[in-house]
Structure formats: C-alpha cells, structure tokens
XYZ file of N, CA and C in Angstrom:
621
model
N 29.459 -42.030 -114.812
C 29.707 -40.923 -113.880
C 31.093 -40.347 -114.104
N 31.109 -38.878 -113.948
C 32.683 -38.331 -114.313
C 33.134 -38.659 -112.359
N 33.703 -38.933 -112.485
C 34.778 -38.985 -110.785
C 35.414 -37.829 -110.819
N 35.704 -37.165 -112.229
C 36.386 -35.759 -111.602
C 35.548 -34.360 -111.604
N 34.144 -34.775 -111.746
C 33.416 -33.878 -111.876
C 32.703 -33.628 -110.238
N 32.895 -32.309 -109.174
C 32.248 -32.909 -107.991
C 30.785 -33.046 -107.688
N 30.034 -32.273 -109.071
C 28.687 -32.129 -108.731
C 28.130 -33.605 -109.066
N 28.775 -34.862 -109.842
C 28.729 -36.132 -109.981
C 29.021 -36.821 -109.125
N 29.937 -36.625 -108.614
C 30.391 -37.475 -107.520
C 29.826 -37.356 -106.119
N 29.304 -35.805 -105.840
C 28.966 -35.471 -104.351
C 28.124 -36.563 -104.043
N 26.656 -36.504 -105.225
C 25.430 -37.108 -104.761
C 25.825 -38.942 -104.084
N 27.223 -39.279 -105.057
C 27.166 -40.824 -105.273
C 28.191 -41.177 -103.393
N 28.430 -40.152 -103.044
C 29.342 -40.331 -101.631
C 28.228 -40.653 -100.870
N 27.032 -40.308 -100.907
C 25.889 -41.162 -99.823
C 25.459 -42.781 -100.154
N 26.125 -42.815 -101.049
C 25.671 -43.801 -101.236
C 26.553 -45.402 -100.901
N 27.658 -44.553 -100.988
C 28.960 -45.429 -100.660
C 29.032 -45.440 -99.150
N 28.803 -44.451 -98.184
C 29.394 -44.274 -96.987
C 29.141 -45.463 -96.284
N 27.627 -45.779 -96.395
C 27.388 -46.765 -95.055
C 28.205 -48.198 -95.555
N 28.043 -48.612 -97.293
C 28.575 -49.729 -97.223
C 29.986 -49.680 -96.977
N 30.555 -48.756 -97.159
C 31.900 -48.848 -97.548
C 32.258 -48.812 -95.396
N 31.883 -48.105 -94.667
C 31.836 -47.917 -93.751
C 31.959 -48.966 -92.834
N 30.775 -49.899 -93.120
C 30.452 -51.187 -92.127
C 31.179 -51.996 -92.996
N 31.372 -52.057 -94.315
C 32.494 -53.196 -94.177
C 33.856 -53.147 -93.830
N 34.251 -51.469 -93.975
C 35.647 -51.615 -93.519
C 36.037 -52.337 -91.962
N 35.097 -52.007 -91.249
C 34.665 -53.289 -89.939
C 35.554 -54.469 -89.910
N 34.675 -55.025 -91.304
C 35.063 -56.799 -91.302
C 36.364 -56.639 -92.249
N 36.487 -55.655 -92.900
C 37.738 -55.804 -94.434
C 38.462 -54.754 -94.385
N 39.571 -54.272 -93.318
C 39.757 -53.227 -93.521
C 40.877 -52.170 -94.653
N 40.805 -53.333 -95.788
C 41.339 -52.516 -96.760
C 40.323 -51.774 -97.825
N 39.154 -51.939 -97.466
C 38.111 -51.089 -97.775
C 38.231 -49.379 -97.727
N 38.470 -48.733 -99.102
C 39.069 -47.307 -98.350
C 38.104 -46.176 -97.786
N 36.856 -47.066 -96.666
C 36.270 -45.766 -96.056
C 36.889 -44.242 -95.833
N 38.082 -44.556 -95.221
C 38.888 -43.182 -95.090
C 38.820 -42.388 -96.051
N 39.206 -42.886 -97.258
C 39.243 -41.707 -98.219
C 38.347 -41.445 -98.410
N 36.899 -42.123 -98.749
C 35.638 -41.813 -99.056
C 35.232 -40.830 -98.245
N 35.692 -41.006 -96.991
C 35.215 -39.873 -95.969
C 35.913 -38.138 -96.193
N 37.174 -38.618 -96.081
C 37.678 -37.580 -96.323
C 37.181 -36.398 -97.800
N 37.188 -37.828 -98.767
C 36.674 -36.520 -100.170
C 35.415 -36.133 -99.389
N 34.261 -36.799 -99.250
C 33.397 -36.294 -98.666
C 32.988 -34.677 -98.047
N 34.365 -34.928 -97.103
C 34.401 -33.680 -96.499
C 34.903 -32.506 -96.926
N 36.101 -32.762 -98.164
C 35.993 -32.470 -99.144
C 35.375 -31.239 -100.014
N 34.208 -32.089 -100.510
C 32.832 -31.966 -100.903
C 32.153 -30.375 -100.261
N 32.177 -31.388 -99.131
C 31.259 -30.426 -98.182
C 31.796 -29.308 -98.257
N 32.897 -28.740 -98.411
C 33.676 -27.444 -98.132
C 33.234 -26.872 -99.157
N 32.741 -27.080 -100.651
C 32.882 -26.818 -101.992
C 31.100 -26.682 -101.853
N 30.343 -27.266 -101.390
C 28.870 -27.140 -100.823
C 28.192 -28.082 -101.817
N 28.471 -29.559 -102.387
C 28.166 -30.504 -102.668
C 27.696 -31.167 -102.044
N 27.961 -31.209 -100.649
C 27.288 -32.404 -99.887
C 27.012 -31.876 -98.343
N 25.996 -32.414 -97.726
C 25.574 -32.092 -96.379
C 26.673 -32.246 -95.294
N 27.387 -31.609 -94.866
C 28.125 -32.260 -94.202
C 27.771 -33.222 -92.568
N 26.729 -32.218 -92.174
C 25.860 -32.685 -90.881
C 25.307 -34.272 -91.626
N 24.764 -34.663 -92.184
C 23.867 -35.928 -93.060
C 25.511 -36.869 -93.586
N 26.128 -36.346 -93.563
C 27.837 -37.165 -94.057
C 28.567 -37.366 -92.870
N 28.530 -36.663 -91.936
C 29.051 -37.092 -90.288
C 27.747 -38.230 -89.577
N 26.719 -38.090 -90.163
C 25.538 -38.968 -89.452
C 25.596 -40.446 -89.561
N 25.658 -40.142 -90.737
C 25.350 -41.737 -91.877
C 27.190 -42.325 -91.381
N 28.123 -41.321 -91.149
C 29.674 -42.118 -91.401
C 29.768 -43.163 -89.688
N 29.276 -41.675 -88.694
C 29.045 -42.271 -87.021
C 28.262 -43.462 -87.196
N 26.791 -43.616 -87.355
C 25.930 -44.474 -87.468
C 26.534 -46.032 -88.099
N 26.990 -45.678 -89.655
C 27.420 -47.023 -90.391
C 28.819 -47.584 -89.225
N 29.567 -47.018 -88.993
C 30.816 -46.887 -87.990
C 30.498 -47.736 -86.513
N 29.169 -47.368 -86.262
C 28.726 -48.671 -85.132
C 28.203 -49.587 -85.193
N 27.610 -49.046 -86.041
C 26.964 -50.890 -86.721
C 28.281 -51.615 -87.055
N 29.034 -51.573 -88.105
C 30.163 -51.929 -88.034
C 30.834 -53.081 -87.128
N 30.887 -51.922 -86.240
C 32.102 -52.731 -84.903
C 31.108 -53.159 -83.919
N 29.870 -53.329 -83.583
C 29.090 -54.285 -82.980
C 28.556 -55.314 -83.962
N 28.669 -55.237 -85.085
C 28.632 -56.909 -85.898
C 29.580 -57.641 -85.873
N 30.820 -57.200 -85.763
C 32.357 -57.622 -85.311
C 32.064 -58.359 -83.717
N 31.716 -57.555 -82.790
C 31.697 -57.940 -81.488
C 31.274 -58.315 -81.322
N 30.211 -58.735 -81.844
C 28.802 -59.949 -81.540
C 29.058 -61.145 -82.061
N 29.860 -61.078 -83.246
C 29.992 -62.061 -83.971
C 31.631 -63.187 -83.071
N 32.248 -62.063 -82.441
C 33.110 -62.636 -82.127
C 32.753 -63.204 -80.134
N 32.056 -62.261 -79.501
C 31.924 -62.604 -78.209
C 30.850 -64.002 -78.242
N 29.826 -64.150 -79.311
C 29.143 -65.862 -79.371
C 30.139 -66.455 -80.060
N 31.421 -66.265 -79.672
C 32.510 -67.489 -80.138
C 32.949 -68.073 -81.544
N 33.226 -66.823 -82.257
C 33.366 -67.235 -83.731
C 34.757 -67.409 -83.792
N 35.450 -66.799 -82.661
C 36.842 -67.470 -83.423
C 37.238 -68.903 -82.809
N 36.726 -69.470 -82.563
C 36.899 -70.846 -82.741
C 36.412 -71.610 -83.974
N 35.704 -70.820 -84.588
C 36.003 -71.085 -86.001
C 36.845 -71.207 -86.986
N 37.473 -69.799 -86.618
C 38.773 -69.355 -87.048
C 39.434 -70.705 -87.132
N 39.614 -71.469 -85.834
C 40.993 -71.874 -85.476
C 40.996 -72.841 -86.833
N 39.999 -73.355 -87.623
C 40.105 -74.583 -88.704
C 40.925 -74.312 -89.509
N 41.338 -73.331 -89.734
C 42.074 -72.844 -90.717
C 43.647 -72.142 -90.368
N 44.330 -71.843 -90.962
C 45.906 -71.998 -90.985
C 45.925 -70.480 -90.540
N 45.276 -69.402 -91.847
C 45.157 -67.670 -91.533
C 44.283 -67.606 -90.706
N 43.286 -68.366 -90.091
C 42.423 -68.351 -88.619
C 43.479 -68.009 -87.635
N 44.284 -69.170 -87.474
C 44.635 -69.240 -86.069
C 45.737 -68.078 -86.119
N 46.465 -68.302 -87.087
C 47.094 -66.758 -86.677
C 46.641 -65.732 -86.632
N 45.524 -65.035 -87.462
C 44.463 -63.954 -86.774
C 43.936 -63.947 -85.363
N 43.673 -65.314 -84.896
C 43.498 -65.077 -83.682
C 44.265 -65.054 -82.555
N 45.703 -65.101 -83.214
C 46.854 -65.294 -82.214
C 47.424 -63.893 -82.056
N 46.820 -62.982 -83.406
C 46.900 -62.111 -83.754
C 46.184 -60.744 -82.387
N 45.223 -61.518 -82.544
C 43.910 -60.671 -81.658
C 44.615 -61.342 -80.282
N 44.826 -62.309 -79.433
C 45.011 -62.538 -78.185
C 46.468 -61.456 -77.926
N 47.589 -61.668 -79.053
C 48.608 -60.743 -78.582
C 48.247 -59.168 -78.102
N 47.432 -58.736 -79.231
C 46.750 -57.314 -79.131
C 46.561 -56.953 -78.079
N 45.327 -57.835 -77.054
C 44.692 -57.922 -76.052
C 46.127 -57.641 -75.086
N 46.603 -58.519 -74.780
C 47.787 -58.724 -73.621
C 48.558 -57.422 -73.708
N 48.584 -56.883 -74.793
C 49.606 -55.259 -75.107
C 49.197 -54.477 -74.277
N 47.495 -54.263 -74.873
C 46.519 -53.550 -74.443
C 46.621 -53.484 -72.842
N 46.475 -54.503 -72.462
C 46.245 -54.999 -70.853
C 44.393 -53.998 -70.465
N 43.838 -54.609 -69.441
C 42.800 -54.680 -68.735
C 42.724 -52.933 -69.072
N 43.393 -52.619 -68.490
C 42.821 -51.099 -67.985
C 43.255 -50.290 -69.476
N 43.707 -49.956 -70.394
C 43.486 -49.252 -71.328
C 42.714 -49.842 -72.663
N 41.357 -51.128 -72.027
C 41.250 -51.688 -73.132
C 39.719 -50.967 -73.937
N 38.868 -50.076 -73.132
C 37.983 -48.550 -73.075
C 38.753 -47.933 -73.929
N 39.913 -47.416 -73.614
C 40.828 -46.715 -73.945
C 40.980 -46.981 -75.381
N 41.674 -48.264 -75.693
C 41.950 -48.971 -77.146
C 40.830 -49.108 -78.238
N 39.743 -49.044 -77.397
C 38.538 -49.225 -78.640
C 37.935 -47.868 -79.171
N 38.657 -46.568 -78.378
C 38.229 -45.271 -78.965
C 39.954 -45.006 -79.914
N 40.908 -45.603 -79.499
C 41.891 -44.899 -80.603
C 42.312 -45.786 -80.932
N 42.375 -46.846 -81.188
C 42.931 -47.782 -82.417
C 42.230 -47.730 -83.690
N 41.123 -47.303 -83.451
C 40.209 -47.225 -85.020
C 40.808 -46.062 -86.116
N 42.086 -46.103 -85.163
C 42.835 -44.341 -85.785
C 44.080 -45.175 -86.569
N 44.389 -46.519 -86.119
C 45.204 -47.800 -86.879
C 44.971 -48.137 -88.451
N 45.046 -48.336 -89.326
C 44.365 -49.227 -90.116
C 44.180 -50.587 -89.444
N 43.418 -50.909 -89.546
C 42.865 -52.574 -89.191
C 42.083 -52.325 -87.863
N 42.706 -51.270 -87.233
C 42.434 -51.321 -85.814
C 40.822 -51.484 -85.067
N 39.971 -51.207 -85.831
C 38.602 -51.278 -86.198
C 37.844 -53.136 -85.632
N 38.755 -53.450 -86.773
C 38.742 -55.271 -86.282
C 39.237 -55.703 -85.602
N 40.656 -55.581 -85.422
C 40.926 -55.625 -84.150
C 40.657 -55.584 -82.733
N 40.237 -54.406 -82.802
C 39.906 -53.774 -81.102
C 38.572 -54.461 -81.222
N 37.601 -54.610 -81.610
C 36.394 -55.161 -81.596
C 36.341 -56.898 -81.398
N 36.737 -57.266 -82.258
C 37.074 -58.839 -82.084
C 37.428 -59.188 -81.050
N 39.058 -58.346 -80.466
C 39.279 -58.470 -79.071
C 38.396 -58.544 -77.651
N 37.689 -57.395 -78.290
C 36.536 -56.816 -77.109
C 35.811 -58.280 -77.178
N 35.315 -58.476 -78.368
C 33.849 -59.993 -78.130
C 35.244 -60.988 -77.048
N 36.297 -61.273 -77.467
C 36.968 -62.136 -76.974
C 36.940 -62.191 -75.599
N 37.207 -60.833 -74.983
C 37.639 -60.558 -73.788
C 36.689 -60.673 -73.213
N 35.238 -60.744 -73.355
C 34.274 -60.574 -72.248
C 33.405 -59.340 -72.084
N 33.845 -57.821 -72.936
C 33.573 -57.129 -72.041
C 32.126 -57.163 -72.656
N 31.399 -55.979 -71.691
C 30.116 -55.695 -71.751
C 29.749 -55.216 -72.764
N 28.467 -55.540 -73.433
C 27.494 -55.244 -74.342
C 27.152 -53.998 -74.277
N 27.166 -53.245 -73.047
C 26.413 -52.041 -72.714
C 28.027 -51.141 -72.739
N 29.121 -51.258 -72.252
C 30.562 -50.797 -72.512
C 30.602 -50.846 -73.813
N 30.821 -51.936 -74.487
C 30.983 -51.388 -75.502
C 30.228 -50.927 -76.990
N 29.388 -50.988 -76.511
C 28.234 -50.065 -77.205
C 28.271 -48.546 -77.124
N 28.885 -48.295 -76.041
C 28.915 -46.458 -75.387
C 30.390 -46.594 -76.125
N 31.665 -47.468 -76.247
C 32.899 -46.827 -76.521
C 32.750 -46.782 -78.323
N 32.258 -47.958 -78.595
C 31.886 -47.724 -80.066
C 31.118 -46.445 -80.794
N 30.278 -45.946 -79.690
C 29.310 -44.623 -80.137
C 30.292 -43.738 -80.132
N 30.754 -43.978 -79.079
C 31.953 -42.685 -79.008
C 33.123 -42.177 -79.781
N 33.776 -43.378 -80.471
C 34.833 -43.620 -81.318
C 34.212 -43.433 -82.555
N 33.435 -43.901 -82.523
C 32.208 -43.864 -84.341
C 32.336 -42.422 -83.991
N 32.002 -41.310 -83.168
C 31.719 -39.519 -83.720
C 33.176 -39.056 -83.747
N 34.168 -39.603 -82.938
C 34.863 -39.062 -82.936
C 36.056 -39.250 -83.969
N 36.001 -40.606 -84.677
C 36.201 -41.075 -85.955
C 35.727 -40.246 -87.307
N 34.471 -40.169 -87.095
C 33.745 -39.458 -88.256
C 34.296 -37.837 -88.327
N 33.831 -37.348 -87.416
C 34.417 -35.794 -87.484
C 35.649 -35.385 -87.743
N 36.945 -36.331 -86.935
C 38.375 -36.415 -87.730
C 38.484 -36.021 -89.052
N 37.950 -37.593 -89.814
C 37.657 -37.883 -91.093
C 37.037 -37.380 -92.048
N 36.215 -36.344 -91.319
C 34.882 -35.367 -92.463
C 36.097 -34.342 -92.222
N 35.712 -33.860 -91.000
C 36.624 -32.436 -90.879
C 38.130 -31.822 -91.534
N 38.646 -32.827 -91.524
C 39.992 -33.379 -92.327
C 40.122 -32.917 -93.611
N 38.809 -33.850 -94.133
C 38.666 -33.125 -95.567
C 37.703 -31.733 -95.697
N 37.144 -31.138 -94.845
C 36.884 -30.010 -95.191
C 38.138 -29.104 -94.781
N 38.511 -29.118 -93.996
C 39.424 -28.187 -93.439
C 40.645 -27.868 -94.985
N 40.935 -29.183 -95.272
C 41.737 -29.042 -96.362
C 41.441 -28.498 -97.870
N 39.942 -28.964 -98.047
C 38.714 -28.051 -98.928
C 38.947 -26.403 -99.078
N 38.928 -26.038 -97.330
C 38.763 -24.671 -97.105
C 39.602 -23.733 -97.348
N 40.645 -24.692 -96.799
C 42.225 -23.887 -96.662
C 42.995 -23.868 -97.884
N 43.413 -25.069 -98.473
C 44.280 -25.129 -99.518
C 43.615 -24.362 -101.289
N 42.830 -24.503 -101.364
C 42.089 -23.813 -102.607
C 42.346 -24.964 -103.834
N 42.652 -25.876 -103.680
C 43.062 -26.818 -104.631
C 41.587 -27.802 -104.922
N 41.354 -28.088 -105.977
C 40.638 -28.808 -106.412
C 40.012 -30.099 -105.351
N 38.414 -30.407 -105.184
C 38.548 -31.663 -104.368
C 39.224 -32.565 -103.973
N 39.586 -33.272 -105.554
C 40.338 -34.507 -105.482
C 41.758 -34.230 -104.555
N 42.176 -33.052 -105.084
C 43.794 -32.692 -104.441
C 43.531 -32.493 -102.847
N 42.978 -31.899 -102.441
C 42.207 -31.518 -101.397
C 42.194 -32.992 -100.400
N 42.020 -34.022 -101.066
C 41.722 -35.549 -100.826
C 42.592 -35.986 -100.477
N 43.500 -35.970 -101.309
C 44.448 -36.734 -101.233
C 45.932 -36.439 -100.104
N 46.093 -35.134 -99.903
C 46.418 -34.223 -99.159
C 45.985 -34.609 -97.938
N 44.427 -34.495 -97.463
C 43.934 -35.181 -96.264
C 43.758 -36.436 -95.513
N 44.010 -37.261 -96.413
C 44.579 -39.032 -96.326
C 45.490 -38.825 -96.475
N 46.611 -38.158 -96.715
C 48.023 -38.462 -96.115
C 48.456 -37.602 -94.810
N 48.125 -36.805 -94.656
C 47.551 -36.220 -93.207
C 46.934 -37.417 -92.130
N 46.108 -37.315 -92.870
C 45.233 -38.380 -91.600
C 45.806 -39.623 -91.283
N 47.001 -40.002 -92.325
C 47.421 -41.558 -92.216
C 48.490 -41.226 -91.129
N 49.124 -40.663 -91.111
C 50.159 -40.138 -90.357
C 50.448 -39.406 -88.829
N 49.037 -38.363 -88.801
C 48.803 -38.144 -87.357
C 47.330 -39.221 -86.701
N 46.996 -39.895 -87.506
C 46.233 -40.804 -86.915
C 46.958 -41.874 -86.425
N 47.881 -42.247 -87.264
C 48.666 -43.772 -86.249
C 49.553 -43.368 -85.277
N 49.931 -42.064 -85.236
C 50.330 -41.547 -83.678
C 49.641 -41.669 -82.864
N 48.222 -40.557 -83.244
C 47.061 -41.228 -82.118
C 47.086 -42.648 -81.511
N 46.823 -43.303 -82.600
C 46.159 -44.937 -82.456
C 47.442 -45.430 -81.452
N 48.775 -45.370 -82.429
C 49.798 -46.120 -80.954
C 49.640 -45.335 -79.512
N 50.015 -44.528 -79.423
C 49.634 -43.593 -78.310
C 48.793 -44.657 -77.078
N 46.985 -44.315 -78.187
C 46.037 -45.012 -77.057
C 46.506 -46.532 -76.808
N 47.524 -46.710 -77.620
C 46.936 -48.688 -77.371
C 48.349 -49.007 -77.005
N 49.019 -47.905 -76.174
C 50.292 -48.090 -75.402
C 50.274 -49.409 -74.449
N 50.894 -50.270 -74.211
C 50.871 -51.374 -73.420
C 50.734 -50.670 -71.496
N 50.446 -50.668 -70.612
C 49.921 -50.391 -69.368
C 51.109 -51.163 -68.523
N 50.985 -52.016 -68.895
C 51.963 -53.091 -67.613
C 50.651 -53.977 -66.704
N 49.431 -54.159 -67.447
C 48.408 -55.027 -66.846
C 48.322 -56.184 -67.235
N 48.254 -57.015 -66.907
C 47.827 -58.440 -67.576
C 46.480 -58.328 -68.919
N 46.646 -59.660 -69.264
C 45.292 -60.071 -70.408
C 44.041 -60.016 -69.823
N 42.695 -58.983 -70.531
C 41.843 -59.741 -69.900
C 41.140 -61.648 -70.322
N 42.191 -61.791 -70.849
C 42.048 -63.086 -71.705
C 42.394 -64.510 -71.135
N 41.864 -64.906 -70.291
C 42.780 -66.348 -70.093
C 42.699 -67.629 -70.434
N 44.125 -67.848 -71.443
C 44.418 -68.666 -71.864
C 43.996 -70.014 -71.629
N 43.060 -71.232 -72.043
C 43.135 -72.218 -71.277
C 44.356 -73.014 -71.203
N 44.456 -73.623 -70.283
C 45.742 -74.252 -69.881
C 46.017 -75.873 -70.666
N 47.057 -76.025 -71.594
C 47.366 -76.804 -72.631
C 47.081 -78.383 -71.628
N 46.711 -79.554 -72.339
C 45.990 -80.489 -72.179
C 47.391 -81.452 -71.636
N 46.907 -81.867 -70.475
C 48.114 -82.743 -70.046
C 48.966 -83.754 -70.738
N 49.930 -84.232 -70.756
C 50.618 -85.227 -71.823
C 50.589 -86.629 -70.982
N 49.920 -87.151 -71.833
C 50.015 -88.910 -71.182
C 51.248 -89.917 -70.963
C-alpha cells in the first residue's frame, strides 16, 4: 500500500478504526487520534464517508471504555496489586478518583478522554468507584460522539481550510488537538473540594 497515496489509504482507515479505537481503551499509546484525525482528513478530500467514520469511531469508543469498566468494577485490580507496575497503576487510579471527587466524576468521564490515557483512566476509576452500569453507559455514549466528532471534524476542518496535502493536513490537526484537548481534559477533571467516591479499607491492626 502507498501511505502517501489517499485513494490507498482512505479505504484501509475502516479498517483500522475500530481496532485501533477499542484498544486505545486498554493501551493508550495506540495512535487512534491520529488515525481519526487523517480520517477526517480524508473525508474533506472525498475519500472516505465521513458519517460511516464518525459511526464506527463513537461505536468502537464505547465498546472500548465499557470493557475497561467491566473488567475493572468485577474487581480486576486486585489483580493488579501482584505485581510492582499493578499497584502503582492502581494507586495511580485511586489518586485520580480523590482529585476528581464525587460530584465531577459524570463530569470526568466525558472530558478526560480529551487526556492521553484519560480513556483508562476515567473508566477503570468508574468500575472502581461503584458507579452505575446504566450512568455510565449514557456518559461513555456521550463522550464516545463527542470524542469522535472533535477528532473527525478536526481533521476535516483542517482538510478544508488549509489546502495542504492530507498527510500535512494531519499532522497540523494532532497538534491542534493535542493542545486544546488537554485544556479541555484538565479543565473537566478540575479537583471540586469533594471527597473519594472510594473508600479506602482501613490498614490491618498491628499485633
């Protein structure tokens, strides 16, 4: 396949989205972002659907972060703890939580996915914390469109406007997006002044 050719590359962006998508979930140095962005890209240049490239990015995007949350609310990080990079990942995820506090933690799972990592994060947290299956199923839907359209739109907009070749077009829009997205992301996942919804169990008496 030429990569710098876009009528080669358009077709092969469906094909990448969902995996690249749901694993950035569990791995988030996976570069969904950019994939998305050329994508959109694409779309500006009329290579690719853009409606069918916002579908597949929302869709893979919740699956995603409810395999995260499921995996973590039936208690996987006590798995974690066997291991050395376990327990600090999960010391990792309890600090998060406590930042977060109770009441912007809705809040945190629609704009931290605007973080790098923040994806795993906010999700893991969520299985940790308790919350609802049915909550966060609606904040994940929500963050998945509003994630995707960023990320498509991003790269079309830059498609449209700049006149520069896809790839340039790309690259231009991931550094854009890296930059007013982690404003976003800190922004939402500002600390409140609420407590954890997390509580700690209380360390084992000394004999």
């Amino acid at each position: 396949m030429d990569f710098g050719s876009a009528d080669s590359l358009g077709a092969a962006v469906y094909g990448w989205v969902i995996p690249a998508v749901m694993g950035d979930a569990i791995f988030p140095p996976i570069p969904s972002e950019m994939i998305l962005v050329t994508g959109g890209a694409l779309s500006a240049e009329g290579h690719i659907n853009i409606f069918l490239l916002l579908a597949m990015a929302a869709v893979a995007s919740w699956l995603g972060d409810m395999l995260v949350f499921a995996l973590f609310k039936r208690r996987l990080s006590h798995v974690l703890d066997r291991w050395r990079w376990g327990q600090k990942f999960h010391r990792g995820i309890h600090t998060g939580i406590a930042k977060a506090g109770r009441s912007s933690t809705y809040g945190a799972l629609i704009g931290a996915r605007f973080i790098p990592g923040g994806r795993l994060a906010t999700s893991a947290a969520a299985g940790i914390a308790g919350v609802s299956t049915p909550g966060f199923s609606v904040c994940a839907s929500l963050g998945a469109v509003v994630w995707a359209c960023w990320l498509v739109g991003l790269g079309y907009f830059t498609g449209t406007t700049t006149g520069l070749p896809f790839w340039a077009s790309s690259l231009i829009g991931v550094a854009a997006g890296l930059v007013i997205g982690a404003v976003v992301g800190i922004i939402a996942t500002r600390k409140r002044g609420n407590r954890s919804p997390v509580v700690e169990p209380d360390p084992p008496a000394s004999l």
